[in-house]
Amino acid sequence: MKVLAVLYKAGQHAKDEPKLLGCIENELGLRKWLEDQGHTLVTTDDKEGPDSTLDRELVDADVLITTPFHPGYITRERIAKAKNLKICITAGVGSDHIDLTAANERKISVLEVTGSNVVSVAEHVVMTILVLVRNFVPANNQITIRKKWNVAEVAKDSYDVEGKVIATVGAGRIGYRVLERLVAFNPKELLYFDYQPLSKELEEKVGARRVLDLKEMLSQADVVTINCPLHEGTKGLFNKELISHMKDGAWLVNTARGAICVAEDVAEAVETGKLRGYGGDVFAPQPAPENHPWRSMRNKYGGGNAMTPHISGTSLDAQQRYADGVKNILASFFSQKYDYRPEDVIVTNGHYATKAYGEDKK
Ligand code: NAP
């Protein structure tokens, strides 16, 4: 079978660090394993425009591997051209870059490696909260890049996490792990907004309170972290109107998906002081253009920006886990057992596997 993988290019970095599995050079460690079984592997990072390598190679591919980090956007048009395509595997978590409705119509299965990077992202969220609240980035720039020493300049925008109200939109695998890690910082209160309540046991373990109305929760929180998937109900959710319900001077952290926020509205909120800062690692589209407002936005003190490229879920530890997960899915597919982990299945046989996806969430 022909396997097509769309990964990012690493160049010398792939040679520097062979554990950097998620790049076109190291190919998730799959090449020998696939070729030993008689399969063909094509890898590319060229994914934009109608004449991209992705478009040319997709035409006769049986299996497609993509990642959320350098997403090959698998639109309805691309699916229509992919006559042999049977399965799309996301190396990571979040398959919103694939038109799932179009995949269902063609009975193409879509799977991802659920849970593979949830600890990595939760750690990044906590780090981003700390970096923003404590004003780390401007302080570090002052010392290492501007070679200055001016405590007042950076202390005037630096606070403690202790005693703050911190809220998560989505309390699934990542959101709950964020809550677990925040307990140690002695917040005033932990809040969550999700369709389903956590079990009493899980709620009590972190001392979190569920708020049924999103706007009400936002109006109470000093720090908000977004940990829900991108879908029709969350696309553009954090726009000017919703942000207006947040506390003045709150911090917003989004490692879920860039398109959950309206980029210009967030940048304006940071620049006008409605938000004290915004941080995260996800943009729409990716790679982010050079003039994306989240690269240049700053608050009135010159800080309030804790953006990184999409790195939170792709630590080297996470890369090993999602590379292993992709291999397991492929092995199950090639053997025609289709005995996938239920939580990995997003769509199959023309249906959303919502039940399986929601099971065993924690
Ligand atoms: P998860 O375990 O499925 O948790 C997501 C939770 O959000 C679920 O409880 C879900 O409820 C809930 N939810 C859905 N829509 C919501 C809404 N409108 N408001 C509030 N809650 C909502 O997923 P996860 O593993 O925590 O991952 C969450 C997201 O993080 C992924 O979808 C992906 O986009 C992103 N992510 C980013 C990275 C990265 O590297 N930056 C890595 C991994 C994941 P239901 O189950 O009832 O729908």
mmCIF file with all atom_site columns, N, CA and C and ligand atoms in Angstrom, residues 68-69 92-96 112 114-118 121 168-177 193-196 214 226-231 233-234 237 254-257 260 281-282 310-314 354 357-358 361-362, ligand 1:
data_model
loop_
_atom_site.group_PDB
_atom_site.id
_atom_site.type_symbol
_atom_site.label_atom_id
_atom_site.label_alt_id
_atom_site.label_comp_id
_atom_site.label_asym_id
_atom_site.label_entity_id
_atom_site.label_seq_id
_atom_site.pdbx_PDB_ins_code
_atom_site.Cartn_x
_atom_site.Cartn_y
_atom_site.Cartn_z
_atom_site.occupancy
_atom_site.B_iso_or_equiv
_atom_site.pdbx_formal_charge
_atom_site.auth_seq_id
_atom_site.auth_comp_id
_atom_site.auth_asym_id
_atom_site.auth_atom_id
_atom_site.pdbx_PDB_model_num
ATOM   1   N N   . PRO A 1 68  ? -1.059  17.830 13.533 1.00 0.00 ? 68  PRO A N   1
ATOM   2   C CA  . PRO A 1 68  ? -1.609  19.168 13.768 1.00 0.00 ? 68  PRO A CA  1
ATOM   3   C C   . PRO A 1 68  ? -0.525  20.241 13.755 1.00 0.00 ? 68  PRO A C   1
ATOM   4   N N   . PHE A 1 69  ? 0.745   19.858 13.816 1.00 0.00 ? 69  PHE A N   1
ATOM   5   C CA  . PHE A 1 69  ? 1.831   20.830 13.973 1.00 0.00 ? 69  PHE A CA  1
ATOM   6   C C   . PHE A 1 69  ? 2.153   21.529 12.651 1.00 0.00 ? 69  PHE A C   1
ATOM   7   N N   . GLY A 1 92  ? -0.732  12.727 16.659 1.00 0.00 ? 92  GLY A N   1
ATOM   8   C CA  . GLY A 1 92  ? -1.001  13.730 17.674 1.00 0.00 ? 92  GLY A CA  1
ATOM   9   C C   . GLY A 1 92  ? -2.470  13.677 18.040 1.00 0.00 ? 92  GLY A C   1
ATOM   10  N N   . VAL A 1 93  ? -2.987  14.801 18.527 1.00 0.00 ? 93  VAL A N   1
ATOM   11  C CA  . VAL A 1 93  ? -4.390  14.883 18.968 1.00 0.00 ? 93  VAL A CA  1
ATOM   12  C C   . VAL A 1 93  ? -5.044  16.089 18.297 1.00 0.00 ? 93  VAL A C   1
ATOM   13  N N   . GLY A 1 94  ? -6.257  15.884 17.748 1.00 0.00 ? 94  GLY A N   1
ATOM   14  C CA  . GLY A 1 94  ? -6.981  16.974 17.099 1.00 0.00 ? 94  GLY A CA  1
ATOM   15  C C   . GLY A 1 94  ? -6.944  16.795 15.593 1.00 0.00 ? 94  GLY A C   1
ATOM   16  N N   . SER A 1 95  ? -8.088  16.390 15.011 1.00 0.00 ? 95  SER A N   1
ATOM   17  C CA  . SER A 1 95  ? -8.146  16.123 13.564 1.00 0.00 ? 95  SER A CA  1
ATOM   18  C C   . SER A 1 95  ? -9.034  17.136 12.859 1.00 0.00 ? 95  SER A C   1
ATOM   19  N N   . ASP A 1 96  ? -9.073  18.351 13.403 1.00 0.00 ? 96  ASP A N   1
ATOM   20  C CA  . ASP A 1 96  ? -9.913  19.404 12.828 1.00 0.00 ? 96  ASP A CA  1
ATOM   21  C C   . ASP A 1 96  ? -9.381  19.910 11.495 1.00 0.00 ? 96  ASP A C   1
ATOM   22  N N   . GLU A 1 112 ? -6.729  9.216  15.535 1.00 0.00 ? 112 GLU A N   1
ATOM   23  C CA  . GLU A 1 112 ? -5.616  9.994  16.087 1.00 0.00 ? 112 GLU A CA  1
ATOM   24  C C   . GLU A 1 112 ? -5.053  9.257  17.305 1.00 0.00 ? 112 GLU A C   1
ATOM   25  N N   . THR A 1 114 ? -4.941  9.439  20.648 1.00 0.00 ? 114 THR A N   1
ATOM   26  C CA  . THR A 1 114 ? -5.544  10.109 21.797 1.00 0.00 ? 114 THR A CA  1
ATOM   27  C C   . THR A 1 114 ? -4.676  9.959  23.039 1.00 0.00 ? 114 THR A C   1
ATOM   28  N N   . GLY A 1 115 ? -4.505  11.044 23.743 1.00 0.00 ? 115 GLY A N   1
ATOM   29  C CA  . GLY A 1 115 ? -3.751  11.013 25.008 1.00 0.00 ? 115 GLY A CA  1
ATOM   30  C C   . GLY A 1 115 ? -2.246  11.125 24.840 1.00 0.00 ? 115 GLY A C   1
ATOM   31  N N   . SER A 1 116 ? -1.748  11.015 23.584 1.00 0.00 ? 116 SER A N   1
ATOM   32  C CA  . SER A 1 116 ? -0.294  10.899 23.396 1.00 0.00 ? 116 SER A CA  1
ATOM   33  C C   . SER A 1 116 ? 0.488   12.108 23.892 1.00 0.00 ? 116 SER A C   1
ATOM   34  N N   . ASN A 1 117 ? -0.146  13.292 23.852 1.00 0.00 ? 117 ASN A N   1
ATOM   35  C CA  . ASN A 1 117 ? 0.615   14.484 24.248 1.00 0.00 ? 117 ASN A CA  1
ATOM   36  C C   . ASN A 1 117 ? -0.116  15.347 25.272 1.00 0.00 ? 117 ASN A C   1
ATOM   37  N N   . VAL A 1 118 ? -1.067  14.752 25.977 1.00 0.00 ? 118 VAL A N   1
ATOM   38  C CA  . VAL A 1 118 ? -1.893  15.574 26.872 1.00 0.00 ? 118 VAL A CA  1
ATOM   39  C C   . VAL A 1 118 ? -1.098  16.107 28.075 1.00 0.00 ? 118 VAL A C   1
ATOM   40  N N   . VAL A 1 121 ? 1.026   19.039 26.770 1.00 0.00 ? 121 VAL A N   1
ATOM   41  C CA  . VAL A 1 121 ? 0.267   20.280 26.595 1.00 0.00 ? 121 VAL A CA  1
ATOM   42  C C   . VAL A 1 121 ? -0.087  20.879 27.961 1.00 0.00 ? 121 VAL A C   1
ATOM   43  N N   . THR A 1 168 ? -10.930 26.842 33.191 1.00 0.00 ? 168 THR A N   1
ATOM   44  C CA  . THR A 1 168 ? -10.662 26.144 31.929 1.00 0.00 ? 168 THR A CA  1
ATOM   45  C C   . THR A 1 168 ? -11.948 25.945 31.142 1.00 0.00 ? 168 THR A C   1
ATOM   46  N N   . VAL A 1 169 ? -11.857 26.227 29.839 1.00 0.00 ? 169 VAL A N   1
ATOM   47  C CA  . VAL A 1 169 ? -12.950 25.926 28.915 1.00 0.00 ? 169 VAL A CA  1
ATOM   48  C C   . VAL A 1 169 ? -12.634 24.551 28.346 1.00 0.00 ? 169 VAL A C   1
ATOM   49  N N   . GLY A 1 170 ? -13.331 23.541 28.817 1.00 0.00 ? 170 GLY A N   1
ATOM   50  C CA  . GLY A 1 170 ? -13.013 22.154 28.481 1.00 0.00 ? 170 GLY A CA  1
ATOM   51  C C   . GLY A 1 170 ? -12.226 21.529 29.618 1.00 0.00 ? 170 GLY A C   1
ATOM   52  N N   . ALA A 1 171 ? -12.779 20.477 30.180 1.00 0.00 ? 171 ALA A N   1
ATOM   53  C CA  . ALA A 1 171 ? -12.098 19.790 31.286 1.00 0.00 ? 171 ALA A CA  1
ATOM   54  C C   . ALA A 1 171 ? -11.946 18.314 30.932 1.00 0.00 ? 171 ALA A C   1
ATOM   55  N N   . GLY A 1 172 ? -11.411 18.091 29.718 1.00 0.00 ? 172 GLY A N   1
ATOM   56  C CA  . GLY A 1 172 ? -11.143 16.725 29.267 1.00 0.00 ? 172 GLY A CA  1
ATOM   57  C C   . GLY A 1 172 ? -9.759  16.297 29.706 1.00 0.00 ? 172 GLY A C   1
ATOM   58  N N   . ARG A 1 173 ? -9.090  15.566 28.840 1.00 0.00 ? 173 ARG A N   1
ATOM   59  C CA  . ARG A 1 173 ? -7.776  15.021 29.223 1.00 0.00 ? 173 ARG A CA  1
ATOM   60  C C   . ARG A 1 173 ? -6.788  16.133 29.569 1.00 0.00 ? 173 ARG A C   1
ATOM   61  N N   . ILE A 1 174 ? -6.704  17.149 28.697 1.00 0.00 ? 174 ILE A N   1
ATOM   62  C CA  . ILE A 1 174 ? -5.746  18.228 28.956 1.00 0.00 ? 174 ILE A CA  1
ATOM   63  C C   . ILE A 1 174 ? -6.272  19.149 30.057 1.00 0.00 ? 174 ILE A C   1
ATOM   64  N N   . GLY A 1 175 ? -7.518  19.609 29.899 1.00 0.00 ? 175 GLY A N   1
ATOM   65  C CA  . GLY A 1 175 ? -8.070  20.559 30.866 1.00 0.00 ? 175 GLY A CA  1
ATOM   66  C C   . GLY A 1 175 ? -7.976  20.036 32.287 1.00 0.00 ? 175 GLY A C   1
ATOM   67  N N   . TYR A 1 176 ? -8.293  18.757 32.471 1.00 0.00 ? 176 TYR A N   1
ATOM   68  C CA  . TYR A 1 176 ? -8.237  18.209 33.833 1.00 0.00 ? 176 TYR A CA  1
ATOM   69  C C   . TYR A 1 176 ? -6.796  18.148 34.338 1.00 0.00 ? 176 TYR A C   1
ATOM   70  N N   . ARG A 1 177 ? -5.879  17.783 33.460 1.00 0.00 ? 177 ARG A N   1
ATOM   71  C CA  . ARG A 1 177 ? -4.466  17.725 33.880 1.00 0.00 ? 177 ARG A CA  1
ATOM   72  C C   . ARG A 1 177 ? -3.930  19.116 34.241 1.00 0.00 ? 177 ARG A C   1
ATOM   73  N N   . PHE A 1 193 ? -15.754 24.892 32.579 1.00 0.00 ? 193 PHE A N   1
ATOM   74  C CA  . PHE A 1 193 ? -16.957 24.894 31.748 1.00 0.00 ? 193 PHE A CA  1
ATOM   75  C C   . PHE A 1 193 ? -16.794 23.766 30.746 1.00 0.00 ? 193 PHE A C   1
ATOM   76  N N   . ASP A 1 194 ? -17.717 22.820 30.783 1.00 0.00 ? 194 ASP A N   1
ATOM   77  C CA  . ASP A 1 194 ? -17.666 21.675 29.857 1.00 0.00 ? 194 ASP A CA  1
ATOM   78  C C   . ASP A 1 194 ? -19.091 21.179 29.675 1.00 0.00 ? 194 ASP A C   1
ATOM   79  N N   . TYR A 1 195 ? -19.340 20.437 28.603 1.00 0.00 ? 195 TYR A N   1
ATOM   80  C CA  . TYR A 1 195 ? -20.695 19.901 28.392 1.00 0.00 ? 195 TYR A CA  1
ATOM   81  C C   . TYR A 1 195 ? -21.093 18.948 29.517 1.00 0.00 ? 195 TYR A C   1
ATOM   82  N N   . GLN A 1 196 ? -20.132 18.141 29.929 1.00 0.00 ? 196 GLN A N   1
ATOM   83  C CA  . GLN A 1 196 ? -20.415 17.128 30.961 1.00 0.00 ? 196 GLN A CA  1
ATOM   84  C C   . GLN A 1 196 ? -19.711 17.519 32.258 1.00 0.00 ? 196 GLN A C   1
ATOM   85  N N   . LEU A 1 214 ? -20.893 29.943 30.280 1.00 0.00 ? 214 LEU A N   1
ATOM   86  C CA  . LEU A 1 214 ? -19.512 30.319 29.924 1.00 0.00 ? 214 LEU A CA  1
ATOM   87  C C   . LEU A 1 214 ? -19.219 31.776 30.276 1.00 0.00 ? 214 LEU A C   1
ATOM   88  N N   . ILE A 1 226 ? -7.959  27.676 27.446 1.00 0.00 ? 226 ILE A N   1
ATOM   89  C CA  . ILE A 1 226 ? -8.878  27.015 26.497 1.00 0.00 ? 226 ILE A CA  1
ATOM   90  C C   . ILE A 1 226 ? -8.348  25.616 26.201 1.00 0.00 ? 226 ILE A C   1
ATOM   91  N N   . ASN A 1 227 ? -9.179  24.622 26.512 1.00 0.00 ? 227 ASN A N   1
ATOM   92  C CA  . ASN A 1 227 ? -8.750  23.219 26.326 1.00 0.00 ? 227 ASN A CA  1
ATOM   93  C C   . ASN A 1 227 ? -9.854  22.372 25.715 1.00 0.00 ? 227 ASN A C   1
ATOM   94  N N   . CYS A 1 228 ? -10.642 22.991 24.823 1.00 0.00 ? 228 CYS A N   1
ATOM   95  C CA  . CYS A 1 228 ? -11.703 22.248 24.131 1.00 0.00 ? 228 CYS A CA  1
ATOM   96  C C   . CYS A 1 228 ? -11.295 22.072 22.667 1.00 0.00 ? 228 CYS A C   1
ATOM   97  N N   . PRO A 1 229 ? -11.912 21.142 21.958 1.00 0.00 ? 229 PRO A N   1
ATOM   98  C CA  . PRO A 1 229 ? -11.553 20.955 20.541 1.00 0.00 ? 229 PRO A CA  1
ATOM   99  C C   . PRO A 1 229 ? -12.090 22.089 19.672 1.00 0.00 ? 229 PRO A C   1
ATOM   100 N N   . LEU A 1 230 ? -11.531 22.201 18.481 1.00 0.00 ? 230 LEU A N   1
ATOM   101 C CA  . LEU A 1 230 ? -12.089 23.099 17.465 1.00 0.00 ? 230 LEU A CA  1
ATOM   102 C C   . LEU A 1 230 ? -13.180 22.336 16.720 1.00 0.00 ? 230 LEU A C   1
ATOM   103 N N   . HIS A 1 231 ? -14.381 22.876 16.758 1.00 0.00 ? 231 HIS A N   1
ATOM   104 C CA  . HIS A 1 231 ? -15.482 22.326 15.960 1.00 0.00 ? 231 HIS A CA  1
ATOM   105 C C   . HIS A 1 231 ? -16.407 23.492 15.616 1.00 0.00 ? 231 HIS A C   1
ATOM   106 N N   . GLY A 1 233 ? -18.987 24.588 16.853 1.00 0.00 ? 233 GLY A N   1
ATOM   107 C CA  . GLY A 1 233 ? -19.460 25.343 18.012 1.00 0.00 ? 233 GLY A CA  1
ATOM   108 C C   . GLY A 1 233 ? -18.373 26.159 18.708 1.00 0.00 ? 233 GLY A C   1
ATOM   109 N N   . THR A 1 234 ? -17.114 25.930 18.364 1.00 0.00 ? 234 THR A N   1
ATOM   110 C CA  . THR A 1 234 ? -16.036 26.676 19.049 1.00 0.00 ? 234 THR A CA  1
ATOM   111 C C   . THR A 1 234 ? -15.228 27.553 18.082 1.00 0.00 ? 234 THR A C   1
ATOM   112 N N   . LEU A 1 237 ? -15.044 31.337 18.722 1.00 0.00 ? 237 LEU A N   1
ATOM   113 C CA  . LEU A 1 237 ? -15.787 31.506 19.986 1.00 0.00 ? 237 LEU A CA  1
ATOM   114 C C   . LEU A 1 237 ? -15.300 32.731 20.761 1.00 0.00 ? 237 LEU A C   1
ATOM   115 N N   . ASN A 1 254 ? -4.295  29.827 25.205 1.00 0.00 ? 254 ASN A N   1
ATOM   116 C CA  . ASN A 1 254 ? -4.954  28.933 24.244 1.00 0.00 ? 254 ASN A CA  1
ATOM   117 C C   . ASN A 1 254 ? -3.929  28.028 23.572 1.00 0.00 ? 254 ASN A C   1
ATOM   118 N N   . THR A 1 255 ? -3.907  26.771 23.995 1.00 0.00 ? 255 THR A N   1
ATOM   119 C CA  . THR A 1 255 ? -3.057  25.785 23.309 1.00 0.00 ? 255 THR A CA  1
ATOM   120 C C   . THR A 1 255 ? -3.937  24.789 22.555 1.00 0.00 ? 255 THR A C   1
ATOM   121 N N   . ALA A 1 256 ? -5.246  25.098 22.454 1.00 0.00 ? 256 ALA A N   1
ATOM   122 C CA  . ALA A 1 256 ? -6.164  24.136 21.814 1.00 0.00 ? 256 ALA A CA  1
ATOM   123 C C   . ALA A 1 256 ? -6.080  24.274 20.291 1.00 0.00 ? 256 ALA A C   1
ATOM   124 N N   . ARG A 1 257 ? -6.663  25.329 19.756 1.00 0.00 ? 257 ARG A N   1
ATOM   125 C CA  . ARG A 1 257 ? -6.545  25.601 18.322 1.00 0.00 ? 257 ARG A CA  1
ATOM   126 C C   . ARG A 1 257 ? -6.676  27.096 18.101 1.00 0.00 ? 257 ARG A C   1
ATOM   127 N N   . ILE A 1 260 ? -10.103 28.915 17.413 1.00 0.00 ? 260 ILE A N   1
ATOM   128 C CA  . ILE A 1 260 ? -11.109 29.094 18.471 1.00 0.00 ? 260 ILE A CA  1
ATOM   129 C C   . ILE A 1 260 ? -11.179 30.579 18.858 1.00 0.00 ? 260 ILE A C   1
ATOM   130 N N   . ASP A 1 281 ? 0.227   28.370 21.608 1.00 0.00 ? 281 ASP A N   1
ATOM   131 C CA  . ASP A 1 281 ? 1.149   27.910 20.567 1.00 0.00 ? 281 ASP A CA  1
ATOM   132 C C   . ASP A 1 281 ? 0.437   27.516 19.291 1.00 0.00 ? 281 ASP A C   1
ATOM   133 N N   . VAL A 1 282 ? -0.846  27.896 19.202 1.00 0.00 ? 282 VAL A N   1
ATOM   134 C CA  . VAL A 1 282 ? -1.602  27.467 18.022 1.00 0.00 ? 282 VAL A CA  1
ATOM   135 C C   . VAL A 1 282 ? -2.087  28.682 17.242 1.00 0.00 ? 282 VAL A C   1
ATOM   136 N N   . HIS A 1 310 ? 3.854   25.954 17.310 1.00 0.00 ? 310 HIS A N   1
ATOM   137 C CA  . HIS A 1 310 ? 3.073   24.826 17.837 1.00 0.00 ? 310 HIS A CA  1
ATOM   138 C C   . HIS A 1 310 ? 4.009   23.745 18.423 1.00 0.00 ? 310 HIS A C   1
ATOM   139 N N   . ILE A 1 311 ? 4.401   23.935 19.642 1.00 0.00 ? 311 ILE A N   1
ATOM   140 C CA  . ILE A 1 311 ? 5.405   23.048 20.255 1.00 0.00 ? 311 ILE A CA  1
ATOM   141 C C   . ILE A 1 311 ? 4.864   22.270 21.453 1.00 0.00 ? 311 ILE A C   1
ATOM   142 N N   . SER A 1 312 ? 3.740   22.734 22.025 1.00 0.00 ? 312 SER A N   1
ATOM   143 C CA  . SER A 1 312 ? 3.347   22.162 23.322 1.00 0.00 ? 312 SER A CA  1
ATOM   144 C C   . SER A 1 312 ? 3.150   20.645 23.256 1.00 0.00 ? 312 SER A C   1
ATOM   145 N N   . GLY A 1 313 ? 2.542   20.169 22.174 1.00 0.00 ? 313 GLY A N   1
ATOM   146 C CA  . GLY A 1 313 ? 2.243   18.739 22.096 1.00 0.00 ? 313 GLY A CA  1
ATOM   147 C C   . GLY A 1 313 ? 3.300   17.951 21.352 1.00 0.00 ? 313 GLY A C   1
ATOM   148 N N   . THR A 1 314 ? 4.441   18.560 21.100 1.00 0.00 ? 314 THR A N   1
ATOM   149 C CA  . THR A 1 314 ? 5.443   17.848 20.302 1.00 0.00 ? 314 THR A CA  1
ATOM   150 C C   . THR A 1 314 ? 6.819   17.853 20.968 1.00 0.00 ? 314 THR A C   1
ATOM   151 N N   . THR A 1 354 ? -18.464 9.095  18.235 1.00 0.00 ? 354 THR A N   1
ATOM   152 C CA  . THR A 1 354 ? -18.498 9.970  19.410 1.00 0.00 ? 354 THR A CA  1
ATOM   153 C C   . THR A 1 354 ? -18.504 9.188  20.723 1.00 0.00 ? 354 THR A C   1
ATOM   154 N N   . TYR A 1 357 ? -15.126 7.853  21.394 1.00 0.00 ? 357 TYR A N   1
ATOM   155 C CA  . TYR A 1 357 ? -14.200 8.960  21.613 1.00 0.00 ? 357 TYR A CA  1
ATOM   156 C C   . TYR A 1 357 ? -14.348 9.526  23.019 1.00 0.00 ? 357 TYR A C   1
ATOM   157 N N   . GLY A 1 358 ? -15.612 9.536  23.501 1.00 0.00 ? 358 GLY A N   1
ATOM   158 C CA  . GLY A 1 358 ? -15.856 10.131 24.812 1.00 0.00 ? 358 GLY A CA  1
ATOM   159 C C   . GLY A 1 358 ? -15.568 9.197  25.971 1.00 0.00 ? 358 GLY A C   1
ATOM   160 N N   . LYS A 1 361 ? -12.314 9.073  29.181 1.00 0.00 ? 361 LYS A N   1
ATOM   161 C CA  . LYS A 1 361 ? -11.688 10.350 28.849 1.00 0.00 ? 361 LYS A CA  1
ATOM   162 C C   . LYS A 1 361 ? -10.566 10.724 29.813 1.00 0.00 ? 361 LYS A C   1
ATOM   163 N N   . LYS A 1 362 ? -10.765 10.402 31.045 1.00 0.00 ? 362 LYS A N   1
ATOM   164 C CA  . LYS A 1 362 ? -9.746  10.808 32.028 1.00 0.00 ? 362 LYS A CA  1
ATOM   165 C C   . LYS A 1 362 ? -8.675  9.742  32.170 1.00 0.00 ? 362 LYS A C   1
HETATM 166 P P1  . NAP B 2 .   ? -10.663 15.700 25.269 1.00 0.00 ? 1   NAP B P1  1
HETATM 167 O O1  . NAP B 2 .   ? -10.140 14.753 26.279 1.00 0.00 ? 1   NAP B O1  1
HETATM 168 O O2  . NAP B 2 .   ? -11.659 15.208 24.269 1.00 0.00 ? 1   NAP B O2  1
HETATM 169 O O3  . NAP B 2 .   ? -11.279 16.951 26.066 1.00 0.00 ? 1   NAP B O3  1
HETATM 170 C C1  . NAP B 2 .   ? -11.931 18.029 25.427 1.00 0.00 ? 1   NAP B C1  1
HETATM 171 C C2  . NAP B 2 .   ? -13.101 18.428 26.308 1.00 0.00 ? 1   NAP B C2  1
HETATM 172 O O4  . NAP B 2 .   ? -13.689 19.626 25.798 1.00 0.00 ? 1   NAP B O4  1
HETATM 173 C C3  . NAP B 2 .   ? -14.197 17.370 26.306 1.00 0.00 ? 1   NAP B C3  1
HETATM 174 O O5  . NAP B 2 .   ? -14.645 17.171 27.621 1.00 0.00 ? 1   NAP B O5  1
HETATM 175 C C4  . NAP B 2 .   ? -15.272 17.993 25.425 1.00 0.00 ? 1   NAP B C4  1
HETATM 176 O O6  . NAP B 2 .   ? -16.569 17.542 25.727 1.00 0.00 ? 1   NAP B O6  1
HETATM 177 C C5  . NAP B 2 .   ? -15.101 19.442 25.812 1.00 0.00 ? 1   NAP B C5  1
HETATM 178 N N1  . NAP B 2 .   ? -15.736 20.387 24.910 1.00 0.00 ? 1   NAP B N1  1
HETATM 179 C C6  . NAP B 2 .   ? -16.082 20.255 23.606 1.00 0.00 ? 1   NAP B C6  1
HETATM 180 N N2  . NAP B 2 .   ? -16.630 21.393 23.169 1.00 0.00 ? 1   NAP B N2  1
HETATM 181 C C7  . NAP B 2 .   ? -16.658 22.255 24.210 1.00 0.00 ? 1   NAP B C7  1
HETATM 182 C C8  . NAP B 2 .   ? -17.125 23.578 24.385 1.00 0.00 ? 1   NAP B C8  1
HETATM 183 N N3  . NAP B 2 .   ? -17.710 24.258 23.375 1.00 0.00 ? 1   NAP B N3  1
HETATM 184 N N4  . NAP B 2 .   ? -17.001 24.163 25.592 1.00 0.00 ? 1   NAP B N4  1
HETATM 185 C C9  . NAP B 2 .   ? -16.449 23.485 26.627 1.00 0.00 ? 1   NAP B C9  1
HETATM 186 N N5  . NAP B 2 .   ? -15.990 22.218 26.531 1.00 0.00 ? 1   NAP B N5  1
HETATM 187 C C10 . NAP B 2 .   ? -16.095 21.617 25.329 1.00 0.00 ? 1   NAP B C10 1
HETATM 188 O O7  . NAP B 2 .   ? -9.487  16.345 24.420 1.00 0.00 ? 1   NAP B O7  1
HETATM 189 P P2  . NAP B 2 .   ? -7.998  16.716 24.928 1.00 0.00 ? 1   NAP B P2  1
HETATM 190 O O8  . NAP B 2 .   ? -7.087  15.571 24.715 1.00 0.00 ? 1   NAP B O8  1
HETATM 191 O O9  . NAP B 2 .   ? -8.088  17.341 26.274 1.00 0.00 ? 1   NAP B O9  1
HETATM 192 O O10 . NAP B 2 .   ? -7.608  17.805 23.829 1.00 0.00 ? 1   NAP B O10 1
HETATM 193 C C11 . NAP B 2 .   ? -8.348  19.020 23.719 1.00 0.00 ? 1   NAP B C11 1
HETATM 194 C C12 . NAP B 2 .   ? -7.908  19.778 22.477 1.00 0.00 ? 1   NAP B C12 1
HETATM 195 O O11 . NAP B 2 .   ? -6.587  20.267 22.668 1.00 0.00 ? 1   NAP B O11 1
HETATM 196 C C13 . NAP B 2 .   ? -7.798  18.923 21.207 1.00 0.00 ? 1   NAP B C13 1
HETATM 197 O O12 . NAP B 2 .   ? -9.044  18.785 20.558 1.00 0.00 ? 1   NAP B O12 1
HETATM 198 C C14 . NAP B 2 .   ? -6.804  19.684 20.370 1.00 0.00 ? 1   NAP B C14 1
HETATM 199 O O13 . NAP B 2 .   ? -7.480  20.643 19.573 1.00 0.00 ? 1   NAP B O13 1
HETATM 200 C C15 . NAP B 2 .   ? -5.974  20.414 21.401 1.00 0.00 ? 1   NAP B C15 1
HETATM 201 N N6  . NAP B 2 .   ? -4.605  19.862 21.493 1.00 0.00 ? 1   NAP B N6  1
HETATM 202 C C16 . NAP B 2 .   ? -3.549  20.699 21.240 1.00 0.00 ? 1   NAP B C16 1
HETATM 203 C C17 . NAP B 2 .   ? -2.262  20.190 21.282 1.00 0.00 ? 1   NAP B C17 1
HETATM 204 C C18 . NAP B 2 .   ? -1.080  21.079 21.026 1.00 0.00 ? 1   NAP B C18 1
HETATM 205 O O14 . NAP B 2 .   ? -0.002  20.563 20.729 1.00 0.00 ? 1   NAP B O14 1
HETATM 206 N N7  . NAP B 2 .   ? -1.190  22.384 21.157 1.00 0.00 ? 1   NAP B N7  1
HETATM 207 C C19 . NAP B 2 .   ? -2.034  18.845 21.561 1.00 0.00 ? 1   NAP B C19 1
HETATM 208 C C20 . NAP B 2 .   ? -3.125  18.038 21.872 1.00 0.00 ? 1   NAP B C20 1
HETATM 209 C C21 . NAP B 2 .   ? -4.417  18.557 21.812 1.00 0.00 ? 1   NAP B C21 1
HETATM 210 P P3  . NAP B 2 .   ? -17.202 16.331 24.819 1.00 0.00 ? 1   NAP B P3  1
HETATM 211 O O15 . NAP B 2 .   ? -16.252 15.170 24.932 1.00 0.00 ? 1   NAP B O15 1
HETATM 212 O O16 . NAP B 2 .   ? -18.537 16.098 25.453 1.00 0.00 ? 1   NAP B O16 1
HETATM 213 O O17 . NAP B 2 .   ? -17.272 16.864 23.426 1.00 0.00 ? 1   NAP B O17 1
#
